[in-house]
Every structure is written in structure tokens, then in C-alpha cells.
Amino acid sequence: PTIAEALYAVESLVQLFGFSPDVANQAVQEVGVDVTKCYNYILDQGLGADTGGAVYPIDNCPHVAQVVSVQADQLKAGIFDHVCEYQSLSNDDKTASQEKTGKLKEDSTMDGDSSPACPKGENWICLACGRVLCSRYVNGHGLQHWKDTTVASKEETAGHCVAVSLADLSVWCHQCCSYLVHDKDILKPLVAKLEQIKFPGEKSA
């Protein structure tokens, strides 16, 4: 299994079932990246109890309409090659990123100034401002970005809480602590465009 697959399995075990990161990591090391096998291993070994929320994505997240500003036509070829932008931002830029702009940075800025400390493979796009940020199991900049925007925002108390994974195109809401169903009006066009870019020549579902 790849590092990205292992990270995704750990993230699923933590976010969906409420297991601790240490327990999730142990399970992945012992039985591999199959989440179901890891889940059964944890319970069989008495390492933890399932304390997570619903396993299935929710379809009633109120933050999608409030927060998502990125449009499908802003998602360009090459987005999957971008690395995390967080380290490249100055303090002023980080403050600006806390605004609900719905604009993607230019490719040259994304690739040229990003920190090499955040590898590709497990990045997310913030659907409020369009920044590419790494998973909580890389350097945690996607999670930190949400926390930054939650603290800084006076009107949008949920912050930039909705993001889409560039690894598997799942959509997550930090505020709801749940994966989201791809609603037809807002999320589905975005995910469909990312599918077209990631899998050229294949028809989106």
C-alpha cells in the first residue's frame, strides 16, 4: 500500500469511527489499509470502541450553502499536482485567506512558493477560498486553516469548514465532523469537474 492509502485509512478510522490516531495507526500497520479489516481488528483486540458519528455521509449540512464559493470552472488541469500552500503564505496572506473569496490562486504562486515540507498525495481544496492544503495526517494545514478562519471570522462562525479531498474526491465538513453527500446544485458540479480532470476520458457518474 502507498503512504497516501495508509493515511486515508487512518483518517477514516479516526473521523468516521472515533478511534484515536495511535490505535488507527496500529491497526493499519497490522492488517493493512482495508478500513473494514482495521475496524474489526481494533474491536477484536479491544483497542477501542466505535464512538464515531454516522458512517454514511450526511445530506443536511447547512454550511455548504453558506461557505462554498469555488465554482467548477475555476478548477483547472494541474490542480492535482499542487502542493500545500499554507507554508508559503505570509501573515498578511493568511489573514486574506480567511476571507470568503472563492478564488483559486494562480498556478505559479501555488507551485513556486509552496513549502516542500508538505508533500503531494493527501491534499484538500478549501471550497470557500480555493486554497490547496494538506491533510491532518500530513502536516494538518487543512485543519489549521479551518481553525484560523473560525477564529478570525466574525460573520462566518463556521469558518472555511468545507473541503474536497484530491485523493478520493470525498467532501468533508469540519464543523459537522462528517462526510457530505454530493448535492446536485453545489457539490456535485465541483466533484464532477475534478473527476474529469483526474480521470480524463471517463464519464462522470
PDB file of C-alpha atoms in Angstrom:
ATOM      1  CA  PRO A   1       0.000   0.000   0.000  1.00  0.00           C
ATOM      2  CA  THR A   2       1.068   3.574  -0.604  1.00  0.00           C
ATOM      3  CA  ILE A   3       1.568   6.201   2.085  1.00  0.00           C
ATOM      4  CA  ALA A   4      -1.500   8.056   0.804  1.00  0.00           C
ATOM      5  CA  GLU A   5      -3.631   4.898   1.139  1.00  0.00           C
ATOM      6  CA  ALA A   6      -2.381   4.363   4.682  1.00  0.00           C
ATOM      7  CA  LEU A   7      -3.084   7.977   5.607  1.00  0.00           C
ATOM      8  CA  TYR A   8      -6.576   7.783   4.153  1.00  0.00           C
ATOM      9  CA  ALA A   9      -7.300   4.575   6.118  1.00  0.00           C
ATOM     10  CA  VAL A  10      -6.113   6.178   9.355  1.00  0.00           C
ATOM     11  CA  GLU A  11      -8.155   9.306   8.679  1.00  0.00           C
ATOM     12  CA  SER A  12     -11.279   7.240   8.001  1.00  0.00           C
ATOM     13  CA  LEU A  13     -10.868   5.253  11.207  1.00  0.00           C
ATOM     14  CA  VAL A  14     -10.453   8.422  13.232  1.00  0.00           C
ATOM     15  CA  GLN A  15     -13.103  10.594  11.593  1.00  0.00           C
ATOM     16  CA  LEU A  16     -15.809   8.021  10.939  1.00  0.00           C
ATOM     17  CA  PHE A  17     -15.453   5.723  13.922  1.00  0.00           C
ATOM     18  CA  GLY A  18     -13.838   7.940  16.544  1.00  0.00           C
ATOM     19  CA  PHE A  19     -10.751   5.790  17.169  1.00  0.00           C
ATOM     20  CA  SER A  20      -7.592   7.514  18.394  1.00  0.00           C
ATOM     21  CA  PRO A  21      -4.853   8.188  15.803  1.00  0.00           C
ATOM     22  CA  ASP A  22      -2.455   5.849  17.672  1.00  0.00           C
ATOM     23  CA  VAL A  23      -4.938   2.970  17.587  1.00  0.00           C
ATOM     24  CA  ALA A  24      -5.774   3.638  13.939  1.00  0.00           C
ATOM     25  CA  ASN A  25      -2.088   3.669  13.002  1.00  0.00           C
ATOM     26  CA  GLN A  26      -1.514   0.400  14.864  1.00  0.00           C
ATOM     27  CA  ALA A  27      -4.392  -1.278  13.022  1.00  0.00           C
ATOM     28  CA  VAL A  28      -3.138  -0.129   9.618  1.00  0.00           C
ATOM     29  CA  GLN A  29       0.355  -1.405  10.422  1.00  0.00           C
ATOM     30  CA  GLU A  30      -1.018  -4.781  11.498  1.00  0.00           C
ATOM     31  CA  VAL A  31      -3.660  -5.562   8.868  1.00  0.00           C
ATOM     32  CA  GLY A  32      -3.167  -3.078   6.037  1.00  0.00           C
ATOM     33  CA  VAL A  33      -5.274  -0.287   4.563  1.00  0.00           C
ATOM     34  CA  ASP A  34      -8.648  -2.072   4.310  1.00  0.00           C
ATOM     35  CA  VAL A  35     -10.762   0.060   6.669  1.00  0.00           C
ATOM     36  CA  THR A  36     -13.220  -2.744   7.441  1.00  0.00           C
ATOM     37  CA  LYS A  37     -10.420  -5.139   8.413  1.00  0.00           C
ATOM     38  CA  CYS A  38      -8.817  -2.416  10.534  1.00  0.00           C
ATOM     39  CA  TYR A  39     -12.148  -1.693  12.217  1.00  0.00           C
ATOM     40  CA  ASN A  40     -12.658  -5.367  13.049  1.00  0.00           C
ATOM     41  CA  TYR A  41      -9.071  -5.712  14.277  1.00  0.00           C
ATOM     42  CA  ILE A  42      -9.474  -2.792  16.684  1.00  0.00           C
ATOM     43  CA  LEU A  43     -12.681  -4.187  18.133  1.00  0.00           C
ATOM     44  CA  ASP A  44     -11.382  -7.770  18.258  1.00  0.00           C
ATOM     45  CA  GLN A  45      -8.233  -6.678  20.078  1.00  0.00           C
ATOM     46  CA  GLY A  46     -10.173  -4.499  22.498  1.00  0.00           C
ATOM     47  CA  LEU A  47      -8.181  -1.439  21.468  1.00  0.00           C
ATOM     48  CA  GLY A  48     -11.153   0.896  21.235  1.00  0.00           C
ATOM     49  CA  ALA A  49     -14.886   1.322  20.859  1.00  0.00           C
ATOM     50  CA  ASP A  50     -16.748   2.784  17.900  1.00  0.00           C
ATOM     51  CA  THR A  51     -17.564   6.304  19.147  1.00  0.00           C
ATOM     52  CA  GLY A  52     -17.837   7.985  15.769  1.00  0.00           C
ATOM     53  CA  GLY A  53     -20.844   9.568  14.153  1.00  0.00           C
ATOM     54  CA  ALA A  54     -22.770   8.249  11.184  1.00  0.00           C
ATOM     55  CA  VAL A  55     -20.697   6.128   8.838  1.00  0.00           C
ATOM     56  CA  TYR A  56     -22.700   7.386   5.873  1.00  0.00           C
ATOM     57  CA  PRO A  57     -22.283  10.912   4.503  1.00  0.00           C
ATOM     58  CA  ILE A  58     -24.889  13.396   5.670  1.00  0.00           C
ATOM     59  CA  ASP A  59     -27.146  15.278   3.259  1.00  0.00           C
ATOM     60  CA  ASN A  60     -28.245  18.126   5.528  1.00  0.00           C
ATOM     61  CA  CYS A  61     -25.052  20.075   6.152  1.00  0.00           C
ATOM     62  CA  PRO A  62     -26.106  23.735   6.493  1.00  0.00           C
ATOM     63  CA  HIS A  63     -22.607  25.015   5.758  1.00  0.00           C
ATOM     64  CA  VAL A  64     -22.442  24.054   2.082  1.00  0.00           C
ATOM     65  CA  ALA A  65     -24.729  26.895   1.013  1.00  0.00           C
ATOM     66  CA  GLN A  66     -23.131  29.285   3.497  1.00  0.00           C
ATOM     67  CA  VAL A  67     -19.469  28.591   2.816  1.00  0.00           C
ATOM     68  CA  VAL A  68     -18.821  27.089  -0.629  1.00  0.00           C
ATOM     69  CA  SER A  69     -17.774  29.768  -3.123  1.00  0.00           C
ATOM     70  CA  VAL A  70     -15.431  27.947  -5.505  1.00  0.00           C
ATOM     71  CA  GLN A  71     -17.003  27.354  -8.929  1.00  0.00           C
ATOM     72  CA  ALA A  72     -16.422  24.364 -11.187  1.00  0.00           C
ATOM     73  CA  ASP A  73     -14.917  26.493 -13.968  1.00  0.00           C
ATOM     74  CA  GLN A  74     -12.196  27.652 -11.557  1.00  0.00           C
ATOM     75  CA  LEU A  75     -10.838  24.104 -11.234  1.00  0.00           C
ATOM     76  CA  LYS A  76      -8.109  23.746 -13.835  1.00  0.00           C
ATOM     77  CA  ALA A  77      -5.933  20.942 -15.159  1.00  0.00           C
ATOM     78  CA  GLY A  78      -2.918  20.568 -12.910  1.00  0.00           C
ATOM     79  CA  ILE A  79      -4.797  21.060  -9.649  1.00  0.00           C
ATOM     80  CA  PHE A  80      -3.820  17.533  -8.593  1.00  0.00           C
ATOM     81  CA  ASP A  81      -0.143  18.436  -8.936  1.00  0.00           C
ATOM     82  CA  HIS A  82      -0.327  21.319  -6.486  1.00  0.00           C
ATOM     83  CA  VAL A  83       1.318  21.055  -3.091  1.00  0.00           C
ATOM     84  CA  CYS A  84       0.082  22.549   0.162  1.00  0.00           C
ATOM     85  CA  GLU A  85       0.054  26.340   0.112  1.00  0.00           C
ATOM     86  CA  TYR A  86      -0.114  27.067   3.814  1.00  0.00           C
ATOM     87  CA  GLN A  87       3.596  27.493   4.493  1.00  0.00           C
ATOM     88  CA  SER A  88       4.029  29.835   1.545  1.00  0.00           C
ATOM     89  CA  LEU A  89       1.634  32.417   2.960  1.00  0.00           C
ATOM     90  CA  SER A  90       2.841  35.478   4.816  1.00  0.00           C
ATOM     91  CA  ASN A  91       0.890  36.576   7.881  1.00  0.00           C
ATOM     92  CA  ASP A  92      -0.950  39.125   5.726  1.00  0.00           C
ATOM     93  CA  ASP A  93      -1.753  36.438   3.165  1.00  0.00           C
ATOM     94  CA  LYS A  94      -3.049  34.141   5.895  1.00  0.00           C
ATOM     95  CA  THR A  95      -5.355  36.907   7.058  1.00  0.00           C
ATOM     96  CA  ALA A  96      -6.530  37.451   3.483  1.00  0.00           C
ATOM     97  CA  SER A  97      -7.104  33.740   3.049  1.00  0.00           C
ATOM     98  CA  GLN A  98      -9.616  33.914   5.862  1.00  0.00           C
ATOM     99  CA  GLU A  99     -11.952  35.905   3.638  1.00  0.00           C
ATOM    100  CA  LYS A 100     -14.597  34.055   1.643  1.00  0.00           C
ATOM    101  CA  THR A 101     -13.152  34.821  -1.770  1.00  0.00           C
ATOM    102  CA  GLY A 102     -13.980  31.711  -3.749  1.00  0.00           C
ATOM    103  CA  LYS A 103     -10.918  32.381  -5.908  1.00  0.00           C
ATOM    104  CA  LEU A 104      -8.118  29.978  -6.718  1.00  0.00           C
ATOM    105  CA  LYS A 105      -4.534  31.200  -6.614  1.00  0.00           C
ATOM    106  CA  GLU A 106      -2.567  31.241  -9.837  1.00  0.00           C
ATOM    107  CA  ASP A 107      -0.660  28.060 -10.645  1.00  0.00           C
ATOM    108  CA  SER A 108       2.756  29.735 -10.497  1.00  0.00           C
ATOM    109  CA  THR A 109       2.146  31.021  -6.984  1.00  0.00           C
ATOM    110  CA  MET A 110       0.860  27.664  -5.794  1.00  0.00           C
ATOM    111  CA  ASP A 111       3.751  25.650  -7.125  1.00  0.00           C
ATOM    112  CA  GLY A 112       6.591  28.127  -6.856  1.00  0.00           C
ATOM    113  CA  ASP A 113       6.202  29.309  -3.276  1.00  0.00           C
ATOM    114  CA  SER A 114       4.775  26.266  -1.512  1.00  0.00           C
ATOM    115  CA  SER A 115       6.798  24.545   1.164  1.00  0.00           C
ATOM    116  CA  PRO A 116       8.473  21.261   0.184  1.00  0.00           C
ATOM    117  CA  ALA A 117       7.674  20.055   3.721  1.00  0.00           C
ATOM    118  CA  CYS A 118       4.104  19.308   2.616  1.00  0.00           C
ATOM    119  CA  PRO A 119       4.120  16.521   0.001  1.00  0.00           C
ATOM    120  CA  LYS A 120       1.520  15.843  -2.639  1.00  0.00           C
ATOM    121  CA  GLY A 121      -0.847  12.912  -2.341  1.00  0.00           C
ATOM    122  CA  GLU A 122      -3.169  13.797   0.513  1.00  0.00           C
ATOM    123  CA  ASN A 123      -4.259  17.358  -0.117  1.00  0.00           C
ATOM    124  CA  TRP A 124      -7.651  19.032   0.093  1.00  0.00           C
ATOM    125  CA  ILE A 125      -9.155  22.057  -1.658  1.00  0.00           C
ATOM    126  CA  CYS A 126     -10.869  24.529   0.642  1.00  0.00           C
ATOM    127  CA  LEU A 127     -14.180  25.148  -1.094  1.00  0.00           C
ATOM    128  CA  ALA A 128     -14.541  28.584   0.474  1.00  0.00           C
ATOM    129  CA  CYS A 129     -11.321  30.161  -0.812  1.00  0.00           C
ATOM    130  CA  GLY A 130      -9.839  27.549  -3.140  1.00  0.00           C
ATOM    131  CA  ARG A 131      -6.552  27.005  -1.348  1.00  0.00           C
ATOM    132  CA  VAL A 132      -4.854  23.606  -1.539  1.00  0.00           C
ATOM    133  CA  LEU A 133      -3.936  22.384   1.931  1.00  0.00           C
ATOM    134  CA  CYS A 134      -2.565  19.149   3.335  1.00  0.00           C
ATOM    135  CA  SER A 135      -4.381  16.531   5.395  1.00  0.00           C
ATOM    136  CA  ARG A 136      -4.308  16.435   9.177  1.00  0.00           C
ATOM    137  CA  TYR A 137      -2.144  13.327   8.828  1.00  0.00           C
ATOM    138  CA  VAL A 138       0.499  15.117   6.789  1.00  0.00           C
ATOM    139  CA  ASN A 139       1.102  18.483   8.452  1.00  0.00           C
ATOM    140  CA  GLY A 140      -2.500  19.319   9.304  1.00  0.00           C
ATOM    141  CA  HIS A 141      -2.700  22.586   7.386  1.00  0.00           C
ATOM    142  CA  GLY A 142      -6.238  21.973   6.107  1.00  0.00           C
ATOM    143  CA  LEU A 143      -7.445  21.581   9.681  1.00  0.00           C
ATOM    144  CA  GLN A 144      -5.392  24.576  10.814  1.00  0.00           C
ATOM    145  CA  HIS A 145      -6.828  26.697   8.003  1.00  0.00           C
ATOM    146  CA  TRP A 146     -10.339  25.914   9.228  1.00  0.00           C
ATOM    147  CA  LYS A 147      -9.362  26.783  12.803  1.00  0.00           C
ATOM    148  CA  ASP A 148      -7.707  30.014  11.635  1.00  0.00           C
ATOM    149  CA  THR A 149     -10.767  31.104   9.702  1.00  0.00           C
ATOM    150  CA  THR A 150     -13.135  30.128  12.502  1.00  0.00           C
ATOM    151  CA  VAL A 151     -11.263  32.301  14.990  1.00  0.00           C
ATOM    152  CA  ALA A 152     -10.812  35.216  12.608  1.00  0.00           C
ATOM    153  CA  SER A 153     -14.292  35.283  11.138  1.00  0.00           C
ATOM    154  CA  LYS A 154     -16.922  37.422  12.825  1.00  0.00           C
ATOM    155  CA  GLU A 155     -19.774  36.718  10.441  1.00  0.00           C
ATOM    156  CA  GLU A 156     -18.992  33.182   9.267  1.00  0.00           C
ATOM    157  CA  THR A 157     -18.538  31.437  12.598  1.00  0.00           C
ATOM    158  CA  ALA A 158     -18.169  28.075  10.864  1.00  0.00           C
ATOM    159  CA  GLY A 159     -15.040  29.318   9.088  1.00  0.00           C
ATOM    160  CA  HIS A 160     -13.832  27.654   5.900  1.00  0.00           C
ATOM    161  CA  CYS A 161     -15.202  24.312   7.009  1.00  0.00           C
ATOM    162  CA  VAL A 162     -15.997  22.525   3.715  1.00  0.00           C
ATOM    163  CA  ALA A 163     -13.228  20.905   1.677  1.00  0.00           C
ATOM    164  CA  VAL A 164     -12.837  18.246  -1.013  1.00  0.00           C
ATOM    165  CA  SER A 165     -10.120  15.600  -0.975  1.00  0.00           C
ATOM    166  CA  LEU A 166      -7.843  15.414  -4.001  1.00  0.00           C
ATOM    167  CA  ALA A 167      -7.116  11.796  -3.057  1.00  0.00           C
ATOM    168  CA  ASP A 168     -10.614  10.323  -3.317  1.00  0.00           C
ATOM    169  CA  LEU A 169     -12.868  13.351  -4.080  1.00  0.00           C
ATOM    170  CA  SER A 170     -14.817  12.957  -0.851  1.00  0.00           C
ATOM    171  CA  VAL A 171     -16.203  16.152   0.691  1.00  0.00           C
ATOM    172  CA  TRP A 172     -15.783  16.832   4.404  1.00  0.00           C
ATOM    173  CA  CYS A 173     -17.295  19.443   6.703  1.00  0.00           C
ATOM    174  CA  HIS A 174     -15.123  20.217   9.725  1.00  0.00           C
ATOM    175  CA  GLN A 175     -17.987  21.908  11.520  1.00  0.00           C
ATOM    176  CA  CYS A 176     -20.353  18.939  11.101  1.00  0.00           C
ATOM    177  CA  CYS A 177     -17.475  16.450  11.533  1.00  0.00           C
ATOM    178  CA  SER A 178     -18.865  14.365   8.702  1.00  0.00           C
ATOM    179  CA  TYR A 179     -18.501  13.487   5.042  1.00  0.00           C
ATOM    180  CA  LEU A 180     -21.134  15.060   2.819  1.00  0.00           C
ATOM    181  CA  VAL A 181     -23.451  13.787   0.114  1.00  0.00           C
ATOM    182  CA  HIS A 182     -22.719  15.452  -3.231  1.00  0.00           C
ATOM    183  CA  ASP A 183     -25.821  17.609  -3.601  1.00  0.00           C
ATOM    184  CA  LYS A 184     -26.761  18.298  -7.210  1.00  0.00           C
ATOM    185  CA  ASP A 185     -26.662  22.095  -7.076  1.00  0.00           C
ATOM    186  CA  ILE A 186     -23.373  22.931  -5.337  1.00  0.00           C
ATOM    187  CA  LEU A 187     -21.085  19.981  -4.619  1.00  0.00           C
ATOM    188  CA  LYS A 188     -21.868  17.614  -7.485  1.00  0.00           C
ATOM    189  CA  PRO A 189     -20.705  20.006 -10.270  1.00  0.00           C
ATOM    190  CA  LEU A 190     -17.430  20.587  -8.402  1.00  0.00           C
ATOM    191  CA  VAL A 191     -16.771  16.887  -7.861  1.00  0.00           C
ATOM    192  CA  ALA A 192     -17.763  16.104 -11.452  1.00  0.00           C
ATOM    193  CA  LYS A 193     -15.225  18.648 -12.739  1.00  0.00           C
ATOM    194  CA  LEU A 194     -12.500  17.157 -10.534  1.00  0.00           C
ATOM    195  CA  GLU A 195     -13.387  13.686 -11.834  1.00  0.00           C
ATOM    196  CA  GLN A 196     -12.989  14.955 -15.413  1.00  0.00           C
ATOM    197  CA  ILE A 197      -9.555  16.337 -14.578  1.00  0.00           C
ATOM    198  CA  LYS A 198      -8.381  13.309 -12.591  1.00  0.00           C
ATOM    199  CA  PHE A 199      -9.827  10.698 -14.947  1.00  0.00           C
ATOM    200  CA  PRO A 200      -9.751  12.243 -18.438  1.00  0.00           C
ATOM    201  CA  GLY A 201     -11.797  10.380 -20.994  1.00  0.00           C
ATOM    202  CA  GLU A 202     -14.111   8.808 -18.453  1.00  0.00           C
ATOM    203  CA  LYS A 203     -17.702   9.933 -17.966  1.00  0.00           C
ATOM    204  CA  SER A 204     -18.652  11.282 -14.537  1.00  0.00           C
ATOM    205  CA  ALA A 205     -21.359   9.422 -12.665  1.00  0.00           C
TER     206      ALA A 205
END
